[in-house]
Short mmCIF file of C-alpha atoms and ligand atoms in Angstrom, two decimals:
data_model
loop_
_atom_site.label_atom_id
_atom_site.label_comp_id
_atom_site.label_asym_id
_atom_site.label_seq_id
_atom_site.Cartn_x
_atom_site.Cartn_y
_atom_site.Cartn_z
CA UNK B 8 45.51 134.69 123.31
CA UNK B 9 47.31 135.25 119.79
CA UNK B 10 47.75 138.86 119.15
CA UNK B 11 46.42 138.76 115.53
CA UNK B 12 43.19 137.94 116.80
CA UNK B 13 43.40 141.14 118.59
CA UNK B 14 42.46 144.46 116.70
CA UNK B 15 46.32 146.47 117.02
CA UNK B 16 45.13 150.19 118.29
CA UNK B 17 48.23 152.04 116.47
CA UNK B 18 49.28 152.02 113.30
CA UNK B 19 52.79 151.19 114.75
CA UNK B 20 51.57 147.58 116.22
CA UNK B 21 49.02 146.65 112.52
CA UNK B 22 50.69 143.92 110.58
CA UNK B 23 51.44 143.91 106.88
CA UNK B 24 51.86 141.24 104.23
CA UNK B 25 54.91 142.23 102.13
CA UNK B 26 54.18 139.89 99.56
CA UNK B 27 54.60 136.51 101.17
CA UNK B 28 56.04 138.13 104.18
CA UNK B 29 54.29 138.90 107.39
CA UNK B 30 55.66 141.42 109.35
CA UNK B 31 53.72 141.09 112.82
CA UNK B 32 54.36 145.05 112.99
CA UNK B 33 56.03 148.04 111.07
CA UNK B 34 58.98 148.53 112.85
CA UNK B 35 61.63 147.19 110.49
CA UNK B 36 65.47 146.75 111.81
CA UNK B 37 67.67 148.91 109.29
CA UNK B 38 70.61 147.03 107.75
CA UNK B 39 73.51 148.02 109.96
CA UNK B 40 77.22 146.85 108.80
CA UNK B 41 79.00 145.36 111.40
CA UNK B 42 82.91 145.11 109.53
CA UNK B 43 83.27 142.25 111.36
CA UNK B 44 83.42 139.60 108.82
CA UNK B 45 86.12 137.61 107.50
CA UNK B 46 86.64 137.43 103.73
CA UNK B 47 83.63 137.52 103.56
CA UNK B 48 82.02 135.66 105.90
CA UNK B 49 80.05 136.05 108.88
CA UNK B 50 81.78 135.61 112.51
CA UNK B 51 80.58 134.67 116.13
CA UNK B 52 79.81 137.94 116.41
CA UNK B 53 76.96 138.02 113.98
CA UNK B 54 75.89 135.28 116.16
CA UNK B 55 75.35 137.54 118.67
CA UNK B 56 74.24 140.47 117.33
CA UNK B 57 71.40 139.24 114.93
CA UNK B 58 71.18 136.70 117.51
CA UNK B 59 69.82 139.75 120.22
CA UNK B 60 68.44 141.60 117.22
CA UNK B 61 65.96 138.35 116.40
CA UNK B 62 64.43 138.31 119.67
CA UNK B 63 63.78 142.52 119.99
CA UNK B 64 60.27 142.19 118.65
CA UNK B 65 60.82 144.41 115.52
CA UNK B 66 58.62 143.46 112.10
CA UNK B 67 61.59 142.52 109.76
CA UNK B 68 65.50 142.16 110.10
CA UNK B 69 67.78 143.54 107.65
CA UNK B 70 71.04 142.26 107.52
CA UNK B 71 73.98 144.57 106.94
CA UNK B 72 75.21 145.61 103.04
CA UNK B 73 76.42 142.20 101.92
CA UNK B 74 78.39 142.22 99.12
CA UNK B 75 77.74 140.06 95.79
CA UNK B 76 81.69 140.86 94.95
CA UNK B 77 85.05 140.88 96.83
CA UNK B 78 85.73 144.11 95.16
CA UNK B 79 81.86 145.51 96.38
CA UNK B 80 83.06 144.84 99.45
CA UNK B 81 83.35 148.78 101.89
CA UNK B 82 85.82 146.82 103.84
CA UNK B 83 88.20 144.19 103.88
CA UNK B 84 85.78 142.95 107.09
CA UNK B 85 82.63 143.68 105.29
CA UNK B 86 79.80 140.36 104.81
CA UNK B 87 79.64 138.67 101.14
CA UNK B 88 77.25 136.18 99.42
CA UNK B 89 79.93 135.43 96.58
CA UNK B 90 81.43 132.16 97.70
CA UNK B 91 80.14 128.51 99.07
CA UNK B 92 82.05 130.04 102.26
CA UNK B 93 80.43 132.95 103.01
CA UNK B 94 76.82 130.87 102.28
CA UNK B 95 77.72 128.62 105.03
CA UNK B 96 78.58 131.29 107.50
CA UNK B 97 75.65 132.98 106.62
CA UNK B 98 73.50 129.57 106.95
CA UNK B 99 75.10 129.11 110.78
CA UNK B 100 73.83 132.64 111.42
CA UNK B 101 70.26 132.35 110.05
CA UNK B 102 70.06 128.54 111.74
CA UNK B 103 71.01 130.10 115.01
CA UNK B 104 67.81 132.82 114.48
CA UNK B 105 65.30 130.78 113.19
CA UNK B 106 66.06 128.28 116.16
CA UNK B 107 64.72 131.16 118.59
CA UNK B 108 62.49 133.77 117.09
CA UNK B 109 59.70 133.52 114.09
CA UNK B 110 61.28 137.20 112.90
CA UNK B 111 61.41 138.02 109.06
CA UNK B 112 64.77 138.18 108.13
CA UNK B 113 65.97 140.22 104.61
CA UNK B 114 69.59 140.83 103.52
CA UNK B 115 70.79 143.98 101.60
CA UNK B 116 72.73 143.13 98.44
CA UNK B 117 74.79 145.92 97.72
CA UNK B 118 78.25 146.87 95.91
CA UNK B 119 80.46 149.85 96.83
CA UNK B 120 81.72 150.95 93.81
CA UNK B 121 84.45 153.95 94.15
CA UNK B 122 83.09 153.68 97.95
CA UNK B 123 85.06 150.22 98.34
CA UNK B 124 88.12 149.23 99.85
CA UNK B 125 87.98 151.66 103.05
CA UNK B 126 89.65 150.91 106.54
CA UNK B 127 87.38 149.86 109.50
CA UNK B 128 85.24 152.93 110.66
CA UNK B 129 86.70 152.34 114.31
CA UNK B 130 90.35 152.67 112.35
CA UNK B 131 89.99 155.91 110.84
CA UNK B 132 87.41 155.06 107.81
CA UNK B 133 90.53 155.92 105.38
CA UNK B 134 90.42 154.59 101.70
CA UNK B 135 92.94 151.64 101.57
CA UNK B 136 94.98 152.36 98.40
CA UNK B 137 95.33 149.03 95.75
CA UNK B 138 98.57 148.55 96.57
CA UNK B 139 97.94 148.33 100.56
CA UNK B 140 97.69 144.74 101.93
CA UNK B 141 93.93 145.08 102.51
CA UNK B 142 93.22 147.53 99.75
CA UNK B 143 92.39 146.78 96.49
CA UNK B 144 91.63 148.92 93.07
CA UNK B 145 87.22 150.16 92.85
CA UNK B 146 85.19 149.77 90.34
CA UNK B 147 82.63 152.55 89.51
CA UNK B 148 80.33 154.13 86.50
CA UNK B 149 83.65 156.67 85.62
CA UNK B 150 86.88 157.03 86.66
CA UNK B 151 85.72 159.26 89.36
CA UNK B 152 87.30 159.60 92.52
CA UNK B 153 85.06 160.52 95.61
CA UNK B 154 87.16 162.54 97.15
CA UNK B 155 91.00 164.13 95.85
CA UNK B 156 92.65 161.85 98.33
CA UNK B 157 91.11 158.47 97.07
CA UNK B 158 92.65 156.11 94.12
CA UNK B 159 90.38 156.95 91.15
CA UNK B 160 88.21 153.81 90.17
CA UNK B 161 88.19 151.91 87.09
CA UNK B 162 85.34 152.62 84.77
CA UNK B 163 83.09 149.56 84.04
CA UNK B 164 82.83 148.06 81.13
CA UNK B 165 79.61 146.76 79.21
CA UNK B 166 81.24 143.27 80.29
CA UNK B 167 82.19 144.25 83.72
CA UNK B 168 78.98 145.30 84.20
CA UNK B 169 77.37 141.80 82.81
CA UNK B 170 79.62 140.68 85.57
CA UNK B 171 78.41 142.56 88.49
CA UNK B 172 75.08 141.91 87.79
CA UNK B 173 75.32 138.31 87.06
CA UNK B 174 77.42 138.91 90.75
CA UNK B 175 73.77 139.92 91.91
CA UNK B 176 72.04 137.70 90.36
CA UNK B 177 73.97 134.61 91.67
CA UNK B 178 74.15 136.42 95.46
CA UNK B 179 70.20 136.48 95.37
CA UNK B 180 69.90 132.94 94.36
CA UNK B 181 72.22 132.35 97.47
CA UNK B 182 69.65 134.45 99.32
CA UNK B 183 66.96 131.80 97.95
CA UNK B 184 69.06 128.70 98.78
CA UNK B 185 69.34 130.21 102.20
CA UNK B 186 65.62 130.36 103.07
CA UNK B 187 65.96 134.37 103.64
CA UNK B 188 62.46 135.82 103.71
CA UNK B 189 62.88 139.06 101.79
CA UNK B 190 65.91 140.79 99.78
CA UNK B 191 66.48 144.67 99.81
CA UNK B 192 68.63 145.87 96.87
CA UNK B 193 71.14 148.73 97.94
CA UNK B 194 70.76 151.83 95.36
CA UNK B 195 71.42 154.37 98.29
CA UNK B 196 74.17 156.32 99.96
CA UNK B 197 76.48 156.79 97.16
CA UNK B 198 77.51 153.11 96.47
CA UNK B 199 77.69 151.43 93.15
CA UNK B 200 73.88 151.46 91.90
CA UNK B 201 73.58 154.89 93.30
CA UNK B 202 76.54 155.88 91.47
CA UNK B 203 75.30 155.14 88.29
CA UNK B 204 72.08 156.77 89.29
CA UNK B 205 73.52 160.38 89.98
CA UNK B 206 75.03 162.60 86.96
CA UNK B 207 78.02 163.92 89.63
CA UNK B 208 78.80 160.11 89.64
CA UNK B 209 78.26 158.81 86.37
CA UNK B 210 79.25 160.70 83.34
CA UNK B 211 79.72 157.79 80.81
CA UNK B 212 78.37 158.49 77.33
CA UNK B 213 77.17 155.03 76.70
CA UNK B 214 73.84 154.13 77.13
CA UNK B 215 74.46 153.98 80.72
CA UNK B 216 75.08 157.80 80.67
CA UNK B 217 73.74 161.29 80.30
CA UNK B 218 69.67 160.86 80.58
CA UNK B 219 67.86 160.07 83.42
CA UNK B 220 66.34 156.66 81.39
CA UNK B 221 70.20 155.81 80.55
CA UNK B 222 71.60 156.66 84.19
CA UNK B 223 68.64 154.22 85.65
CA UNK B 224 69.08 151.46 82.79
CA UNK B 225 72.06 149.60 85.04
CA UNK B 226 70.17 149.69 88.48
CA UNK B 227 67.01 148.37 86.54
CA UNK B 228 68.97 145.40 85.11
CA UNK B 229 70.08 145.14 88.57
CA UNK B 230 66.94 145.11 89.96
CA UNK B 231 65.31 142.48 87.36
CA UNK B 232 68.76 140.17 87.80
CA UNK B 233 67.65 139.90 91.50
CA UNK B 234 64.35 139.86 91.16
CA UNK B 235 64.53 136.57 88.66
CA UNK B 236 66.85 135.41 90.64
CA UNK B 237 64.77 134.85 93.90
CA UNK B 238 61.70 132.73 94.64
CA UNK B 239 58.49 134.17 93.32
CA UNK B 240 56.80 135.38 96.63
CA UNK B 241 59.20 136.42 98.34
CA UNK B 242 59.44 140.73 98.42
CA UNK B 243 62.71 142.21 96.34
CA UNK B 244 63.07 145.61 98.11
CA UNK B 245 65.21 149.02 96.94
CA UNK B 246 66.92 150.91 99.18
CA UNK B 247 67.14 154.44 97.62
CA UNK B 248 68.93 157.93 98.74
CA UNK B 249 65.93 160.54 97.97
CA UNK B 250 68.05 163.07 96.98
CA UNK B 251 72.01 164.05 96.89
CA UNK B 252 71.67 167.10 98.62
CA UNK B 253 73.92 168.59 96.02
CA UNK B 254 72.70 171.03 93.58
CA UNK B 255 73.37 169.35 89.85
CA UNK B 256 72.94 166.02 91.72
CA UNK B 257 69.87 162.84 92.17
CA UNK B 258 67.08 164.62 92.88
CA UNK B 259 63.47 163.88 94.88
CA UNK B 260 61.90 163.78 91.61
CA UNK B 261 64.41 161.39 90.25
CA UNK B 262 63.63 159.19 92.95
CA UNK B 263 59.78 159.21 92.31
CA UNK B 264 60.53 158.14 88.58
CA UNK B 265 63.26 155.85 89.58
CA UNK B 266 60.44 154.14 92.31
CA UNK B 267 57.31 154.31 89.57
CA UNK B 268 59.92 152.45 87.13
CA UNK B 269 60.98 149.82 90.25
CA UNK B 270 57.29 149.25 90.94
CA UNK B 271 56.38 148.32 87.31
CA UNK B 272 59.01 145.96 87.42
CA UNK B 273 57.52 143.95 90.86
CA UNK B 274 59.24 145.87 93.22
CA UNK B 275 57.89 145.08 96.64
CA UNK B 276 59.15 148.43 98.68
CA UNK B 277 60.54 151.48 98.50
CA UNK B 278 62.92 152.61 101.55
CA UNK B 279 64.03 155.77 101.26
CA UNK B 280 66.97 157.43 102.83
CA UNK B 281 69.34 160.32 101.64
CA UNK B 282 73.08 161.36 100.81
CA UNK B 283 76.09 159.53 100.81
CA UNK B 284 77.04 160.38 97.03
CA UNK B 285 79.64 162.85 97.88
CA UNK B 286 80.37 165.68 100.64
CA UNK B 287 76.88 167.83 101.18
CA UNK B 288 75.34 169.79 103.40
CA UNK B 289 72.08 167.34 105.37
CA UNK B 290 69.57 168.80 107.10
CA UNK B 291 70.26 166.40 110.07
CA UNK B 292 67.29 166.31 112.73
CA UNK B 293 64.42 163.91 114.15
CA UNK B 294 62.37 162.97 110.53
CA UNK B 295 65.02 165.07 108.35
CA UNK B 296 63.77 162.08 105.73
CA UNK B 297 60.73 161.32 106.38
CA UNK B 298 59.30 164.40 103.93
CA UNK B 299 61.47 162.29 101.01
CA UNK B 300 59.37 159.30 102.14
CA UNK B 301 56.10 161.24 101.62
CA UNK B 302 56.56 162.36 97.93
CA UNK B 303 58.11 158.43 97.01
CA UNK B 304 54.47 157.57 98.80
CA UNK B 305 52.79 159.92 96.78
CA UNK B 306 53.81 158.30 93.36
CA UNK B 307 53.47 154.52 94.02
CA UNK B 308 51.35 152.20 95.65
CA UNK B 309 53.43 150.07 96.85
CA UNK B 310 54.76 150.30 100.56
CA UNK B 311 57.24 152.85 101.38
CA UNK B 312 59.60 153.02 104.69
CA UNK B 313 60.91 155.94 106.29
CA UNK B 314 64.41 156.11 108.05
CA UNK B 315 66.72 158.66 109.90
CA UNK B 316 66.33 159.66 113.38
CA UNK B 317 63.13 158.01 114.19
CA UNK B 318 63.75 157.18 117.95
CA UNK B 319 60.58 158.29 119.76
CA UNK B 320 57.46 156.20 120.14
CA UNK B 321 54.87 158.51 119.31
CA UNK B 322 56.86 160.12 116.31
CA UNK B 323 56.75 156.36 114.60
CA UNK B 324 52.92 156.25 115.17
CA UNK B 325 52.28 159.91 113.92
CA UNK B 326 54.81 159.57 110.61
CA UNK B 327 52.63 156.41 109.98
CA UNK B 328 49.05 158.27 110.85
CA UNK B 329 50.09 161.15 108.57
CA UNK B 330 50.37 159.11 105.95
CA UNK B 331 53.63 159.90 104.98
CA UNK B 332 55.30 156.41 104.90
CA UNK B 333 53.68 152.57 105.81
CA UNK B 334 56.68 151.39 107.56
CA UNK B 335 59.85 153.34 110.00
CA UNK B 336 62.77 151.58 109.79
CA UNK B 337 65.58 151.94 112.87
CA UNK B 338 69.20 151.78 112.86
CA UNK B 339 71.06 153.41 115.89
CA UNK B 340 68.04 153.45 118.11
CA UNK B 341 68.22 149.11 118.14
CA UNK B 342 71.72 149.20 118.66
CA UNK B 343 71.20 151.68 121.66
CA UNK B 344 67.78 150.06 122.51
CA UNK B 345 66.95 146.46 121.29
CA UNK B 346 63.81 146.47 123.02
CA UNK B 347 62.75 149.22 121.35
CA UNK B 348 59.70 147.41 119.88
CA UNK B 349 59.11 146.24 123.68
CA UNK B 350 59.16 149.36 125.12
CA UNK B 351 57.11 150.68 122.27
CA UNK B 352 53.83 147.86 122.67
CA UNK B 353 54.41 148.83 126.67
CA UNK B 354 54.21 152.28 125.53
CA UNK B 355 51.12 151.90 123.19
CA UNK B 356 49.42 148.85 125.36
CA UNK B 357 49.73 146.73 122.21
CA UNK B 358 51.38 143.16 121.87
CA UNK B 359 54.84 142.18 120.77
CA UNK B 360 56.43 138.62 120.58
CA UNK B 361 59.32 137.64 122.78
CA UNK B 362 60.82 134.28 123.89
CA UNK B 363 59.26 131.71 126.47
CA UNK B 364 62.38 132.60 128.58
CA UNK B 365 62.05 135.53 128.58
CA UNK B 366 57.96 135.82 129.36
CA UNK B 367 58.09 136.65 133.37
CA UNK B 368 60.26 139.98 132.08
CA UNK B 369 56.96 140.85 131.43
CA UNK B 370 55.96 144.44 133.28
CA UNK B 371 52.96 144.89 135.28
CA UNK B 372 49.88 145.67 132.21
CA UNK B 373 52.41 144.93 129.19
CA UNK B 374 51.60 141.67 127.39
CA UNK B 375 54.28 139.72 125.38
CA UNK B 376 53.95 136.70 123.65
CA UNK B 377 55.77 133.62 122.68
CA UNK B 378 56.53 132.91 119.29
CA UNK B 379 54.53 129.58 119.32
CA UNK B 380 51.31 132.00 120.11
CA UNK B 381 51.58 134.40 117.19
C1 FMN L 1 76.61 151.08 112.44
C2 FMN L 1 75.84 151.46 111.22
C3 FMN L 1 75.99 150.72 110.07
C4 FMN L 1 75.23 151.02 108.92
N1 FMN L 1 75.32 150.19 107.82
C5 FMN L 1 74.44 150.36 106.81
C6 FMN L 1 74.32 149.37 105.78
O1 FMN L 1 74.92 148.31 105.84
N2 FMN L 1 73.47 149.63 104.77
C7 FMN L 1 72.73 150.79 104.71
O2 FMN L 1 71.97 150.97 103.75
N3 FMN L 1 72.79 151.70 105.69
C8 FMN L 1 73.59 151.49 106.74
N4 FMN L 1 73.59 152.38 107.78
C9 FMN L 1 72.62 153.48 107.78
C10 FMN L 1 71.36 153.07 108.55
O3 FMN L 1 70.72 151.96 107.97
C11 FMN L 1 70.36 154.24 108.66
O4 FMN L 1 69.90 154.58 107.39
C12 FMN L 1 70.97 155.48 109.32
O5 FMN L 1 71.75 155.14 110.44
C13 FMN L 1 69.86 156.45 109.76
O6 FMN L 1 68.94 155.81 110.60
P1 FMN L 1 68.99 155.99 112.22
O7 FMN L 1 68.88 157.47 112.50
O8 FMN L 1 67.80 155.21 112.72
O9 FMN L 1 70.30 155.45 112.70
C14 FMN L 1 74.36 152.12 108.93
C15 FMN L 1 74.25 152.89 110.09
C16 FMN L 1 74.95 152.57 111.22
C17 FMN L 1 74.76 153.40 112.47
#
């Protein structure tokens, strides 16, 4: 029987069209770097990992913050789309899941800014100094350190910043060339776009600077370099920090202006996480985002997803039957649990797709599905 012919019971397990993309449910896989990359390009074990990540049943795939620069780059191992090189690696990876699963699959274009040029996370995380063998000098909105230990950045200028976006812009036609289904722009978590976005980040006195219309003006042109940049049809996606959670900083209400402007401009979906601009004190708990999700729902129409500590089965359904966000995105939950969406259509008695080989899996009363049926 194909599922779609099937009413889904929870709000969880009903599909949505994100523009031309059909996400059988609305459990999307956050993007997730892996710093395992090699300049630039994608490695055996991105085989693996999106490999097991295609076949968990989830609504869409996000692939980790690729960068559209060497210099965007968080790491020295992080994944680009700036060279012929890092397309093909990136083509062996997306050949390898479209030969086994029907998934959606969306990258995250992103640049670090002053966040760049850091160690490995499993190395200590440090910022790699320009004169280290694997460091190199950042790029931000002002010469603004992050923290008193880190090399201050260079400022950008007007033509630096023609460059990074045309970096964008060229990275999302790569996107295009590559068949991916969906791109999310990264304006969150205190990299480059998000830097320009905040007034503790950015305090040029150009056009780029001081009001909230100047300090969104580079993320816009971002966001309209991408979005001309990919086929029409296909969803262009922002990821956005709701707030700093710094008093002075990016605020909620920011981000509802910042969204309204994005939608205008054929944005397909706001996902909305928080922090990351500089040191602050985050509410951390099960939903401690989802209330930023609500008010970015509140002021557009267009579909919003929630993040951060979602793990449970019934607290996806209720955030989506409150109202208070149309898709819940995972991160650590898929690594821990790549079933998740399994074990969630077990949980719910609803339907999820998973591979002919792996159909007699199937528990007593839970019904999975072959691609080829869906
Ligand atoms: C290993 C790991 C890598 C991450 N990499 C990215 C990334 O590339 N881009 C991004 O926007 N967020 C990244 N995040 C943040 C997650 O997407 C997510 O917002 C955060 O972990 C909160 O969701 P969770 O509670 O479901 O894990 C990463 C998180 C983890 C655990």
């Amino acid at each position: 029987m194909n599922p779609e012919t099937v009413l889904a019971k929870t709000h969880l397990f009903t599909p949505l069209d994100l523009e031309g993309a059909r996400l059988k449910n609305r459990i999307v896989i956050a993007p997730m770097c892996m710093y395992s990359a090699e300049a630039g390009c994608m490695t055996d074990w991105h085989l693996a990992h999106y490999g097991q990540l295609a076949l968990s049943g989830a609504g869409l795939l996000t692939i980790e913050a690729t960068s559209v620069t060497p210099e965007g780059r968080i790491t020295y191992a992080d994944v680009g789309l700036y060279s012929d090189a890092n397309e093909a690696a990136f083509a062996r990876v997306l050949t390898l899941i479209r030969q086994f699963s029907d998934i959606p699959v969306a990258v995250q274009l992103a640049h670090a800014g002053r966040k760049a040029s850091h160690d490995l996370p499993w190395r200590g995380d440090a910022q790699m100094p320009p004169e280290s063998a694997l460091g190199w000098r950042t790029e931000a909105p002002s010469a603004k350190a992050l923290t008193a230990s880190d090399a201050p950045p260079s400022a950008l200028t007007r033509d630096d910043m023609v460059r990074v976006r045309d970096a964008f812009a060229a990275a999302a036609r790569r996107a295009g060339r590559l068949g991916l289904d969906a791109i999310q722009v990264h304006g969150a978590h205190g990299y480059l776009l998000h830097q320009f976005l905040s007034p503790l980040s950015n305090t040029r006195d150009d056009d780029y600077g001081g009001s909230l219309e100047n300090r969104m003006r580079f993320p816009l042109d971002v966001f309209d370099a991408v979005r001309e940049n990919f086929p029409a049809g296909k969803p262009v996606s922002v990821r956005v920090s709701g707030t700093d959670w710094i008093d002075g900083g990016w605020t909620i209400e920011d981000t509802c202006v910042f969204a309204q402007e994005l939608e205008k401009r054929g944005c397909a979906a706001i996902h909305v996480s928080s922090g990351g601009l500089a040191a602050a004190k985050i509410p951390v708990g099960p939903n401690y985002q989802v209330p930023l999700a609500a008010k970015v729902k509140a002021a557009v129409k267009i579909p919003v997803v929630a993040v951060g500590l979602i793990t449970e089965f019934d607290q996806a359904e209720k955030i989506l039957a409150d109202g208070a966000a149309d898709l819940i995105a995972l991160a650590r939950a898929m690594l821990y649990d790549p079933r998740w969406p399994w074990h969630a259509a077990a949980h719910f008695g609803e339907q999820v797709a998973a591979p002919s080989q792996y159909l007699r899996a199937q528990p007593h009363g839970v019904k999975i599905f072959a691609p080829s049926e869906i």
